[in-house]
GROMACS .gro file of C-alpha atoms in nm:
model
  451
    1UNK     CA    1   2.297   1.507   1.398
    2UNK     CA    2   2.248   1.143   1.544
    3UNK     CA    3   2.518   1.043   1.670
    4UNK     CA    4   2.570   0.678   1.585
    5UNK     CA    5   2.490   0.364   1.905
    6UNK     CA    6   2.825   0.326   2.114
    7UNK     CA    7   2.736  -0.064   2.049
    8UNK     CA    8   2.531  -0.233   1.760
    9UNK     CA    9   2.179  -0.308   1.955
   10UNK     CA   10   2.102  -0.547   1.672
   11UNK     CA   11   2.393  -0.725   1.603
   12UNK     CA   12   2.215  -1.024   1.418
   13UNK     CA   13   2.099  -0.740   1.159
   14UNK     CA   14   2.438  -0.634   1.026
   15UNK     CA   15   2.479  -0.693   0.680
   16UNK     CA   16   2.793  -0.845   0.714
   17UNK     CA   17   2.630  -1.125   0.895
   18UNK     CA   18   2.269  -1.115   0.719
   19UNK     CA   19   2.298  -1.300   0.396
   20UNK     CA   20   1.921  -1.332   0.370
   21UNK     CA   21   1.871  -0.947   0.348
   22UNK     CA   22   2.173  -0.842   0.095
   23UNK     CA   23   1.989  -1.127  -0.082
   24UNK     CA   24   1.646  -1.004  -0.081
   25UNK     CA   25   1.748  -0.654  -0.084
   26UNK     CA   26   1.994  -0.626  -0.408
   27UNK     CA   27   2.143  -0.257  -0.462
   28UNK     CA   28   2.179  -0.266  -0.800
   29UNK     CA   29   1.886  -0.063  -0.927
   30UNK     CA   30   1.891   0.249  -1.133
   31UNK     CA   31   1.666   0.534  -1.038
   32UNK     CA   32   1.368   0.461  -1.250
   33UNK     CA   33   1.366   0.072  -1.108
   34UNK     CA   34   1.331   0.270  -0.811
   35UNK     CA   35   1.022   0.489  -0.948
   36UNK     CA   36   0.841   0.160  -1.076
   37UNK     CA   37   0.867   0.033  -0.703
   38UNK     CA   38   0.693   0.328  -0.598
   39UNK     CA   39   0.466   0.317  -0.845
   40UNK     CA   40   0.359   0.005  -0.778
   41UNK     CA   41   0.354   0.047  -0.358
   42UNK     CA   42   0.136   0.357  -0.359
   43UNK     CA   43  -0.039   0.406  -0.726
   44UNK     CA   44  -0.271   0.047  -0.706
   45UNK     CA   45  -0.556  -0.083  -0.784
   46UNK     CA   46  -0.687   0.089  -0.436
   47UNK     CA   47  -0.741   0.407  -0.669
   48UNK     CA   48  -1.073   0.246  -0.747
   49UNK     CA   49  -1.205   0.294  -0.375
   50UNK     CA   50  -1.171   0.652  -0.430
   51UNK     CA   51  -1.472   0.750  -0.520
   52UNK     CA   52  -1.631   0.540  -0.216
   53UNK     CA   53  -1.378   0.731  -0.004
   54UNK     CA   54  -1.552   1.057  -0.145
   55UNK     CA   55  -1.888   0.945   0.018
   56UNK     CA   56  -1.745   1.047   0.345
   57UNK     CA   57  -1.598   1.356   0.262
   58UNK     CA   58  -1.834   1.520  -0.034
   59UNK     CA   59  -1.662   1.740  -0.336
   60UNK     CA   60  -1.477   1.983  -0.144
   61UNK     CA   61  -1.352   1.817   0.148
   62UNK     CA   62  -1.276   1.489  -0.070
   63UNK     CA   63  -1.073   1.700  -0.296
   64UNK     CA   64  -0.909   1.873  -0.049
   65UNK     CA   65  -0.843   1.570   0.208
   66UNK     CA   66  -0.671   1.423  -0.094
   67UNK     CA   67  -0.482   1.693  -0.159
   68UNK     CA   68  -0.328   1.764   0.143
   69UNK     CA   69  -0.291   1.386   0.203
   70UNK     CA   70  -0.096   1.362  -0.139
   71UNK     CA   71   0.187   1.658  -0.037
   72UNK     CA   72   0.233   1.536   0.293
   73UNK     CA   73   0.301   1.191   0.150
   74UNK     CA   74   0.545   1.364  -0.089
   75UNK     CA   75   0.705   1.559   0.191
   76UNK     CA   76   0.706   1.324   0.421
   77UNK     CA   77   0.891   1.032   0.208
   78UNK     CA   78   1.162   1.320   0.026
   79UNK     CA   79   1.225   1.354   0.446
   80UNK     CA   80   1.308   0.996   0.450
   81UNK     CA   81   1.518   0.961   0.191
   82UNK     CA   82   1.717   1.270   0.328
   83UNK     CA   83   1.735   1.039   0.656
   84UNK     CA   84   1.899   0.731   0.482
   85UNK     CA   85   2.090   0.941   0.325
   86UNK     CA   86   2.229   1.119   0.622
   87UNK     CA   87   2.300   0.815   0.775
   88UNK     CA   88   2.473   0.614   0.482
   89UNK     CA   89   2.702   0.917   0.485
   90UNK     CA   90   2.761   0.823   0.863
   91UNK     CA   91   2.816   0.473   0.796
   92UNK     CA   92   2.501   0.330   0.906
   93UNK     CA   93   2.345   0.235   0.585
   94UNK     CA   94   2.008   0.081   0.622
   95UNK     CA   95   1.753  -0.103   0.439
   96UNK     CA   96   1.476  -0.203   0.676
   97UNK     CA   97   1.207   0.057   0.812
   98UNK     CA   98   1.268  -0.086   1.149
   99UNK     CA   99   1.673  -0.005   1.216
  100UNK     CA  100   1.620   0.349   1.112
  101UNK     CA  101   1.415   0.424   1.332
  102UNK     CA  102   1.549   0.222   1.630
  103UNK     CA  103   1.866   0.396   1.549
  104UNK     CA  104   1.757   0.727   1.517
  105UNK     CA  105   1.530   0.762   1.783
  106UNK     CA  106   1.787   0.520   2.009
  107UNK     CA  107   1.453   0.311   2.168
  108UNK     CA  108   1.484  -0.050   2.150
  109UNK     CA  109   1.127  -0.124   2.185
  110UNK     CA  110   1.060   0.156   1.841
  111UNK     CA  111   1.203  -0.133   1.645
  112UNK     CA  112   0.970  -0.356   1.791
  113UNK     CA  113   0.715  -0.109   1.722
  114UNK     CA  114   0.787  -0.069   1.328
  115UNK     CA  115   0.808  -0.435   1.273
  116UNK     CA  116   0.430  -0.422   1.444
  117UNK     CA  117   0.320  -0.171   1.189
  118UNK     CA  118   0.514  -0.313   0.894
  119UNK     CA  119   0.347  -0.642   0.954
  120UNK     CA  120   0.013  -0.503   0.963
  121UNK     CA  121   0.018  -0.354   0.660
  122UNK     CA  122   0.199  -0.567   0.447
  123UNK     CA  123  -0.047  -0.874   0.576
  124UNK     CA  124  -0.341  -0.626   0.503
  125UNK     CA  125  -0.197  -0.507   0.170
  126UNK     CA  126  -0.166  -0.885   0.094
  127UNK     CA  127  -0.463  -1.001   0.204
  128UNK     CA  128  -0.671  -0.671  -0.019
  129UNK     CA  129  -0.448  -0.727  -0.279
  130UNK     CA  130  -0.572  -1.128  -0.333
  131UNK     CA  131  -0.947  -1.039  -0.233
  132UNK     CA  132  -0.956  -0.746  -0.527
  133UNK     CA  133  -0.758  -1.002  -0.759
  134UNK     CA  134  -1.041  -1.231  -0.687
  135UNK     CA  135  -1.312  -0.996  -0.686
  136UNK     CA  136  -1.204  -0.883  -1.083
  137UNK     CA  137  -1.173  -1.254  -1.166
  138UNK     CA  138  -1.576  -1.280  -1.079
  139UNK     CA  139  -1.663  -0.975  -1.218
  140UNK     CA  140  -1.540  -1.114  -1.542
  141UNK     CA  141  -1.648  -1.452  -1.494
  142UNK     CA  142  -2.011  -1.319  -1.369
  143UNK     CA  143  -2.005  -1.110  -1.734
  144UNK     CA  144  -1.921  -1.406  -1.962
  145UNK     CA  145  -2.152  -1.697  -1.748
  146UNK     CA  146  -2.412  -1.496  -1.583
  147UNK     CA  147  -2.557  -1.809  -1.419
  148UNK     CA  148  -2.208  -1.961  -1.386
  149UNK     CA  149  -2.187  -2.150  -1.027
  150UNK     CA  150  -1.859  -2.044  -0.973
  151UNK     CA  151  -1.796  -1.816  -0.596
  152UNK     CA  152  -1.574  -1.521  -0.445
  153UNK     CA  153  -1.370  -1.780  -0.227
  154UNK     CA  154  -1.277  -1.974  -0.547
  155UNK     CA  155  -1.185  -1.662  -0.772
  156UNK     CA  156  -0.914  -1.594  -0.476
  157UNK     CA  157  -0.825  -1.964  -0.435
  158UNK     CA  158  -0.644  -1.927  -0.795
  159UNK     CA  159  -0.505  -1.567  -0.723
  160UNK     CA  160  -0.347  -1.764  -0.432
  161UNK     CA  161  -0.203  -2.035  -0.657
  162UNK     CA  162  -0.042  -1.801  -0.879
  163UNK     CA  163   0.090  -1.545  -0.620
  164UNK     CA  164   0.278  -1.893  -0.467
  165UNK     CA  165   0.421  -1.947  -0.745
  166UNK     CA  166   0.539  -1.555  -0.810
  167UNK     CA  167   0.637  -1.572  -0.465
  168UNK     CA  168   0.984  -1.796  -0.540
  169UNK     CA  169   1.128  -1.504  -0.709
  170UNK     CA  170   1.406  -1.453  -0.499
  171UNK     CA  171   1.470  -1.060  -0.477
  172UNK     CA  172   1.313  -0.702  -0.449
  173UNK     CA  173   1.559  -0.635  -0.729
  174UNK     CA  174   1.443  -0.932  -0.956
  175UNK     CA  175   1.081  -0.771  -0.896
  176UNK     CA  176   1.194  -0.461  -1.152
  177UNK     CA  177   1.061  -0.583  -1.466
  178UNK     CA  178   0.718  -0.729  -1.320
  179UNK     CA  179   0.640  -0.354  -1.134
  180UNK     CA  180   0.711  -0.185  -1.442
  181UNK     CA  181   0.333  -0.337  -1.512
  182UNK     CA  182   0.275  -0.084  -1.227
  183UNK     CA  183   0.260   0.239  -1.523
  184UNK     CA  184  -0.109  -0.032  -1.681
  185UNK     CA  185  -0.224   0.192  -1.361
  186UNK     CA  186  -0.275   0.453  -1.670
  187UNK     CA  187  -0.428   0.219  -1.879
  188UNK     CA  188  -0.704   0.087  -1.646
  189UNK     CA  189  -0.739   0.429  -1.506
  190UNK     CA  190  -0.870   0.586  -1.827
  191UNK     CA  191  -1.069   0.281  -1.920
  192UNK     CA  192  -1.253   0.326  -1.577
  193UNK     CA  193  -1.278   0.716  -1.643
  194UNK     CA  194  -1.411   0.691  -1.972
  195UNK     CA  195  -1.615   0.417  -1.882
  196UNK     CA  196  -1.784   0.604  -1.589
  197UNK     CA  197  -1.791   0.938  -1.836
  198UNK     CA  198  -2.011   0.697  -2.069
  199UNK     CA  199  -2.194   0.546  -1.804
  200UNK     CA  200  -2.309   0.941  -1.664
  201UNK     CA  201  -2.409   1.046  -2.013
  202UNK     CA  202  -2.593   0.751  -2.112
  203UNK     CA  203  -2.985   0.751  -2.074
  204UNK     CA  204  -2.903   0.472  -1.795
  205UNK     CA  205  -2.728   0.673  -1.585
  206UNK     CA  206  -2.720   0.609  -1.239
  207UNK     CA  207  -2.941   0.863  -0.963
  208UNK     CA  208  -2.720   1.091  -0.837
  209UNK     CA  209  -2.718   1.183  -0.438
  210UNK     CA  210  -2.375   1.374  -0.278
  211UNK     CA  211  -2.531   1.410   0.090
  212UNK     CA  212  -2.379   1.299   0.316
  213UNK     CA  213  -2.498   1.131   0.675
  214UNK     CA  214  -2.769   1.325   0.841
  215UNK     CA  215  -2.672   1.269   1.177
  216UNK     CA  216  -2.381   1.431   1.256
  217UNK     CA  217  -2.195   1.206   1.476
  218UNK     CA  218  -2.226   0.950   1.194
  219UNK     CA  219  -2.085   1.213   0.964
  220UNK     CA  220  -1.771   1.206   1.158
  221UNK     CA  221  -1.700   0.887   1.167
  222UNK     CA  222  -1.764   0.880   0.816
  223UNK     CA  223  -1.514   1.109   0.734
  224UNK     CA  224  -1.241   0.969   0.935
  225UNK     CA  225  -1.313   0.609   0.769
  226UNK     CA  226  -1.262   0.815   0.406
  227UNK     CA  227  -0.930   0.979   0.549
  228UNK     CA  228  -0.817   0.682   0.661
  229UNK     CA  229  -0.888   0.490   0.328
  230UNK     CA  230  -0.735   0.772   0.148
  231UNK     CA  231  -0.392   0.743   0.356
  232UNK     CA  232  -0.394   0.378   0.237
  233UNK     CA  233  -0.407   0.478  -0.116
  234UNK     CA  234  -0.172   0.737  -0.042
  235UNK     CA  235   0.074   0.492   0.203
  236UNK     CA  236   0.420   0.301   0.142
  237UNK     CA  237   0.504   0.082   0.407
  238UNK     CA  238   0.841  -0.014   0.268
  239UNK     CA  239   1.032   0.341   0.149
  240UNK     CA  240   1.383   0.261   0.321
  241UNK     CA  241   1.350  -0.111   0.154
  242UNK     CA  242   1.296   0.107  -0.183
  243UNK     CA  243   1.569   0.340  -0.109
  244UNK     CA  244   1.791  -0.002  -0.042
  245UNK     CA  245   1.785  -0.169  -0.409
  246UNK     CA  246   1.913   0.171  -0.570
  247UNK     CA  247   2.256   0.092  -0.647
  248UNK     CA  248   2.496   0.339  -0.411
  249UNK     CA  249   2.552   0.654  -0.412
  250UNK     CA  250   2.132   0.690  -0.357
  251UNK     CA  251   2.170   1.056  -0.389
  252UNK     CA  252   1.875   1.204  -0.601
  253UNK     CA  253   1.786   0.882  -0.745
  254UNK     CA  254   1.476   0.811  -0.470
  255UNK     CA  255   1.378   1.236  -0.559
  256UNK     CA  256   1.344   1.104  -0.916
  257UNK     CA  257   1.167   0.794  -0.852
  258UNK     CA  258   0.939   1.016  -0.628
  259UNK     CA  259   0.842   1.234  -0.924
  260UNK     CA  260   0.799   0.956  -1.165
  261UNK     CA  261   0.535   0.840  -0.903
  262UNK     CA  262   0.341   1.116  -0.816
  263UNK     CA  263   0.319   1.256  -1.146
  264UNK     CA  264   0.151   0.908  -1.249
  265UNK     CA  265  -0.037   0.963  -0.918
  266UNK     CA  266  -0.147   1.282  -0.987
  267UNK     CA  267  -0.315   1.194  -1.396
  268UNK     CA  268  -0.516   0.914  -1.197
  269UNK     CA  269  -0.605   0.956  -0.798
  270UNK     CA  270  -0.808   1.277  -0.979
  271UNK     CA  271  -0.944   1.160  -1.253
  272UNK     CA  272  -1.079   0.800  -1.065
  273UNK     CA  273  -1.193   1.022  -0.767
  274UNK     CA  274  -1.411   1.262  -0.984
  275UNK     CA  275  -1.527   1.024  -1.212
  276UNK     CA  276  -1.650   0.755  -1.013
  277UNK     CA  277  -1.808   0.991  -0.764
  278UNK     CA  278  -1.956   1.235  -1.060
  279UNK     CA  279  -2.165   0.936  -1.152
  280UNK     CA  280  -2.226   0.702  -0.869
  281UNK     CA  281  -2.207   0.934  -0.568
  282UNK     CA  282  -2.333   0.800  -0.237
  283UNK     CA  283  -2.398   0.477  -0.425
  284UNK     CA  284  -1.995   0.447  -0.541
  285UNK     CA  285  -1.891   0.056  -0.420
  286UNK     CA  286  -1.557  -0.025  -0.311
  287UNK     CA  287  -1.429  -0.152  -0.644
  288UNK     CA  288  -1.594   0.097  -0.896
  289UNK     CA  289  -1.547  -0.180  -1.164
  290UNK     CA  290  -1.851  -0.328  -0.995
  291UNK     CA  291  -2.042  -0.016  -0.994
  292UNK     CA  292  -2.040  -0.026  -1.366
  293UNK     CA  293  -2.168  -0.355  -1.356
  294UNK     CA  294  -2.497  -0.372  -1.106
  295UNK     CA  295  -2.627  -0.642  -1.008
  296UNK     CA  296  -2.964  -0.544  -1.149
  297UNK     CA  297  -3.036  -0.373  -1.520
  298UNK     CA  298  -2.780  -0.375  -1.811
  299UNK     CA  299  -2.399  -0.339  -1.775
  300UNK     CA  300  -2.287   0.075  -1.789
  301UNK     CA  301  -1.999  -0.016  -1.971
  302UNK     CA  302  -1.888  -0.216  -2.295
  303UNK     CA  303  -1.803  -0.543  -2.212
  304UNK     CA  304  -1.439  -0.502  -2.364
  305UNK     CA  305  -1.381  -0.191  -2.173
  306UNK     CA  306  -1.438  -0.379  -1.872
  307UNK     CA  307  -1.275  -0.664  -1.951
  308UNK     CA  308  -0.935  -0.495  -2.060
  309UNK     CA  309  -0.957  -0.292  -1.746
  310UNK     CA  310  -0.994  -0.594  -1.528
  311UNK     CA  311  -0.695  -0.762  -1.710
  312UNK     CA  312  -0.498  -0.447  -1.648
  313UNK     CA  313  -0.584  -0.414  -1.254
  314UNK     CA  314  -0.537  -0.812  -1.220
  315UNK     CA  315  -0.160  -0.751  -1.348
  316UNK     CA  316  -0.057  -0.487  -1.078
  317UNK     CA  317  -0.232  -0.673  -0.805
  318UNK     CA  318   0.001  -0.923  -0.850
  319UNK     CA  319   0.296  -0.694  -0.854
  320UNK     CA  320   0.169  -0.522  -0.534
  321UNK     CA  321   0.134  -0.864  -0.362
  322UNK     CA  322   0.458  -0.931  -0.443
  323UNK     CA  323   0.624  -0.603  -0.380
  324UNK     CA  324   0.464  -0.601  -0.027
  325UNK     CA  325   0.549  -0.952   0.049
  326UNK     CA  326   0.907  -0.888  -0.014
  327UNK     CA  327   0.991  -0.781   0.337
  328UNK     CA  328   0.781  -1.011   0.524
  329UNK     CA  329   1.010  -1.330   0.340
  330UNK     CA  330   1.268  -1.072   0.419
  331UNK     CA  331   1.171  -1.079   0.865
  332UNK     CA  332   1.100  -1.478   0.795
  333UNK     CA  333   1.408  -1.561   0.584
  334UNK     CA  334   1.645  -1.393   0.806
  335UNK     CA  335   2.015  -1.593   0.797
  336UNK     CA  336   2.334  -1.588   0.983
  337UNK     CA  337   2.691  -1.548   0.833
  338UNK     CA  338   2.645  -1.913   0.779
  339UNK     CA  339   2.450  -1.954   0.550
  340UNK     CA  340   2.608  -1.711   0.265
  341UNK     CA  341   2.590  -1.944  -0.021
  342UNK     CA  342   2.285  -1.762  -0.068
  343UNK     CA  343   1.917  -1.869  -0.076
  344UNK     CA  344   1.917  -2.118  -0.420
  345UNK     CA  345   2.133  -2.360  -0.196
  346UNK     CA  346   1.947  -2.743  -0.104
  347UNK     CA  347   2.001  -2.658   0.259
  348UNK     CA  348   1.749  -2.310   0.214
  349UNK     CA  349   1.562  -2.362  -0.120
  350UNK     CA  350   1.300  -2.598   0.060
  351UNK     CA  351   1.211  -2.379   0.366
  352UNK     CA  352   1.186  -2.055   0.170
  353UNK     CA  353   0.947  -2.241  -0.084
  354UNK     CA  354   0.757  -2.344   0.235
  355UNK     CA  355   0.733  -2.033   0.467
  356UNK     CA  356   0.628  -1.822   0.175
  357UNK     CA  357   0.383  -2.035   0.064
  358UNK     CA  358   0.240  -2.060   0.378
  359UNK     CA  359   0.235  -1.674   0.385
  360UNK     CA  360   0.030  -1.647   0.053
  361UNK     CA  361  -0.184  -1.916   0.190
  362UNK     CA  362  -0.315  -1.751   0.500
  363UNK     CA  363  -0.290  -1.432   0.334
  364UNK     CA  364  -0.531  -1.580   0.068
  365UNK     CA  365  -0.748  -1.770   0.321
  366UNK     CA  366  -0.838  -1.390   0.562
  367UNK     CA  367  -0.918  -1.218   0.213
  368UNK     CA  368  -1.189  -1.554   0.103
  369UNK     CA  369  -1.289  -1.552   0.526
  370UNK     CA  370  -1.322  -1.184   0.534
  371UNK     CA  371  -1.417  -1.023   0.251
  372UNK     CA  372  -1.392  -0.662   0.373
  373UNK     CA  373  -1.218  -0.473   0.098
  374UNK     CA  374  -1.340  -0.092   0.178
  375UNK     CA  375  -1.295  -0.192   0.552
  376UNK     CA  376  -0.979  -0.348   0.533
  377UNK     CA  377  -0.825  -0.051   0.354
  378UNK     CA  378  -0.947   0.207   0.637
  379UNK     CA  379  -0.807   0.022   0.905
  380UNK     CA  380  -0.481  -0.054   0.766
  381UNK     CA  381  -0.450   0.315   0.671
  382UNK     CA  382  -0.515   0.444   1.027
  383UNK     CA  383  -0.333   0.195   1.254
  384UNK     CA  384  -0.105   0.087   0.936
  385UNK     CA  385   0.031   0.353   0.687
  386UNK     CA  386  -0.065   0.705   0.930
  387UNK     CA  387   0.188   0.631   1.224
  388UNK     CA  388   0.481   0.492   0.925
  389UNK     CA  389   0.381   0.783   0.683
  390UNK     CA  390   0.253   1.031   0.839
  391UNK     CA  391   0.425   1.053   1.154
  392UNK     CA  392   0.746   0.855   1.195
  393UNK     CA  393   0.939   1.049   0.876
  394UNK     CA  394   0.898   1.363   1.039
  395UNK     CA  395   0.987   1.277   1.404
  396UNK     CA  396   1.291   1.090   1.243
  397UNK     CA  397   1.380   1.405   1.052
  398UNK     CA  398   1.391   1.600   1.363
  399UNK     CA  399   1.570   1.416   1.519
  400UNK     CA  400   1.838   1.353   1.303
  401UNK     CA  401   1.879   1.727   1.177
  402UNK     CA  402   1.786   1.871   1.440
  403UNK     CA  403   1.628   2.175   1.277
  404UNK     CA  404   1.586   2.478   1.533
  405UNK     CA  405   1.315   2.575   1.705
  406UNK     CA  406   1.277   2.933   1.492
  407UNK     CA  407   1.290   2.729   1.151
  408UNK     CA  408   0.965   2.674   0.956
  409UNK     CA  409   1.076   2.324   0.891
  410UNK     CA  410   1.087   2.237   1.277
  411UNK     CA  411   0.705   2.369   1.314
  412UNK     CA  412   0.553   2.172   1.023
  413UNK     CA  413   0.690   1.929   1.061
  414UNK     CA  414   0.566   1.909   1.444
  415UNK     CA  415   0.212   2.057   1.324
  416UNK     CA  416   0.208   1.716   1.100
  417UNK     CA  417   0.336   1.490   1.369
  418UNK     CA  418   0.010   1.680   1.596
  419UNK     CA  419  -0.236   1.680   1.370
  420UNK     CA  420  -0.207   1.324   1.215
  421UNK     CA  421  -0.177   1.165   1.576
  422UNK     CA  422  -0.450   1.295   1.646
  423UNK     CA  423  -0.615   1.170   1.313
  424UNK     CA  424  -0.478   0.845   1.300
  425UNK     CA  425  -0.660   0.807   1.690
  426UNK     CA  426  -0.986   0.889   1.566
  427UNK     CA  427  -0.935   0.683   1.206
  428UNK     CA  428  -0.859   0.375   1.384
  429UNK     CA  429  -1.203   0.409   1.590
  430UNK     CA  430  -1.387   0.482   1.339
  431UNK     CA  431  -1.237   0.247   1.069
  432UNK     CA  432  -1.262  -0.033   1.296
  433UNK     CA  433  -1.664   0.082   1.395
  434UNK     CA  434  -1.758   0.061   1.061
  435UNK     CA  435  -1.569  -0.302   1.009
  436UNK     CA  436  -1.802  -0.415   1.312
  437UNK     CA  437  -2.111  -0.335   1.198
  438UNK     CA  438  -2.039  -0.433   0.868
  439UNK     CA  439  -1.970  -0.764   0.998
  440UNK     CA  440  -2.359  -0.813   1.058
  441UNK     CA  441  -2.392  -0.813   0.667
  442UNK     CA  442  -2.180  -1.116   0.587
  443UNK     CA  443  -2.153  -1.454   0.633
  444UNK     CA  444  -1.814  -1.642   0.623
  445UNK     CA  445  -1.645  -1.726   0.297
  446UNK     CA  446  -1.948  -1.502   0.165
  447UNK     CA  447  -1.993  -1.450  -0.219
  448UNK     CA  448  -1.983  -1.109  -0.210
  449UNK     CA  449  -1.744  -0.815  -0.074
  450UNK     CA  450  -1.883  -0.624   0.206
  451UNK     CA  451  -1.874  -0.243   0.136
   0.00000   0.00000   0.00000
């Protein structure tokens, strides 16, 4: 058992003296607010890079990378909530990432360290979130005005207007009702699969090629890149945040929200991954929406089909942007005891309107700058959502319970910790490979995402 810091380390964090976070973070949610959260921060839009991710991998190692990658995830976050738990008992209730694990592990600069990763991933969340949004927007637009003049960069200028304005809402909590658009993952899911169904047994069906690269160093990389796309997919970045807006005692209620989530996780991860690979294979794109529609020959899919399922994905981007968002206003909007009136007041309406405005804005300029979607996700799986996911929960775990060293839980969870250090080394290199030399296929503010 940890035993609780002889002083407070953070003192400016306390919630007795941090208005801005009891703001942001409300406890009053019920168990299933809590399951459309994590709904919305792991079961996204992202599901469409699936089958792309299986280009790495092939059939059996895709399914069984995914796999493994989905009960680990499971494992790893039920850990977590044990944690908080543990430690609300205690009387060290937290509800940022970062001060459980600078208390827990007792390390100053492992606060530092989480706010790093947290950063990273909610800016690259962000920033793929707006560049998808915009990307769908096209697709449509590029359906209904084939000739239409209209570019990428200006399809995510308007995502960025809107997510501004969605931005003001003042609360995680607030956020309940807009993630519950996080279950239309269903919906677009089986558009897409029987939309890629029709597209394999129609007589314009795609070529079909599952190799994979012939040389085998490329092969490697290859893989890792898939892994680390997959951990995205897989990844929450902001559990303990989660855990926070459940109104106390949290007991069970984050185990329920877990199985909402990865039973909707479970009807579409599989049925996106095999679908979209069945028919496109090696020739899957990053958003399998676009696969449907090629650039050259007729469309694979009714237009409707396509055009509810864009609708559908545009929706939960926008609840993922804002879900992810949430706790970088929370670092930015950080107050002292001073300022308890609460956020609505003259003195703090104007700078919140501006700082997260200015967030959207840059977040919206990297994704028209950059548009990297497939890349993006690898990297911020590997340096991102692998060392918060896939490595902290357990070493937190271990050190909090203190499991002996004769216990199965002890070794797996050190076998995880092992093993997905040493992936999350190799996925960064290799992510971050593959986003260089795809940067010799675009140009900035390009028209087109770069696979």
């Amino acid at each position: 058992m940890a035993e609780p810091p002889e002083r407070d380390p953070f003192p400016e964090f306390r919630l007795d003296s941090d208005a801005g976070a009891t703001f942001v973070l409300e406890s009053k949610g019920k168990w299933w607010h809590a399951g459309f959260h994590l709904t919305t921060a792991i079961v996204g839009p992202t599901i469409l890079t699936l089958p792309y991710a299986f280009r790495g991998l092939g059939w059996g190692l895709g399914f069984l990378c995914l796999t493994v990658l989905g009960c680990v995830t499971f494992y790893s976050y039920y850990l977590m909530s044990k944690v908080l738990e543990h430690c609300e008992k205690a009387g060290r209730r937290h509800i940022r990432f970062r001060e459980l694990a600078a208390d827990v592990l007792g390390s100053g600069w492992m606060f530092y360290f989480v706010i790093f990763i947290q950063t990273a991933i909610n800016t690259g969340v962000g920033i793929g979130a707006i560049l998808l949004a915009g990307e769908c927007l096209k697709i449509m637009y590029e359906n209904l005005s084939p000739n239409g003049s209209l570019k990428l960069y200006e399809f995510i200028a308007m995502v960025t207007v809107v997510m501004i304005v969605l931005s003001q809402l003042p609360s995680f909590h607030s956020l309940r009702h807009i993630n519950f658009a996080s279950l239309l993952c269903l919906g677009y899911t089986f558009l897409m699969v029987g939309a890629c169904i029709n597209a394999g047994l129609s007589k314009n069906a795609p070529p079909r090629d599952y190799s994979l690269e012939p040389s085998g160093s490329s092969r490697v990389f290859s893989a890792f890149t898939s892994i680390s796309i997959i951990a995205a997919i897989f990844g929450n970045g902001i559990l303990p945040e989660i855990q926070a807006t459940l109104a106390p005692p949290a007991t069970g209620k984050m185990v329920k929200g877990l199985l909402m989530c990865y039973t909707v996780a479970l009807l579409t991860f599989y049925s996106a991954a095999v679908s979209g690979y069945w028919v496109f294979g090696n020739n899957s794109n990053s958003n399998i929406l676009k696969s449907l529609m090629p650039d050259e020959g007729p469309s694979l899919a009714p237009t409707i089909v396509l055009g509810l399922a864009v609708v559908f994905v545009l929706l939960q981007l926008l609840a993922i942007g804002l879900v992810y968002s949430q706790v970088a206003y929370e670092i930015m909007e950080k107050q002292s005891a001073d300022v308890k009136q609460g956020m609505f007041s003259k003195r703090n309406l104007i700078p919140r309107l501006i700082l997260r405005s200015l967030y959207v804005i840059f977040c919206g300029f990297m994704a028209a700058m950059l548009p990297f979607f497939g890349d993006i996700s690898g990297v911020v799986g590997a340096i991102g959502f692998i060392p918060l996911d896939f490595i902290l929960p357990m070493l937190l775990y271990n050190m909090t319970y203190k499991p002996s060293r004769s216990t199965l839980t002890y070794w797996i969870n050190l076998s995880i910790i092992i093993v997905f250090t040493g992936v999350g080394i190799m996925g960064s290199f290799s992510s971050i490979r593959k986003l260089v030399l795809d940067a010799n296929k675009f140009k900035l503010f390009s028209s087109d995402v770069v696979d």
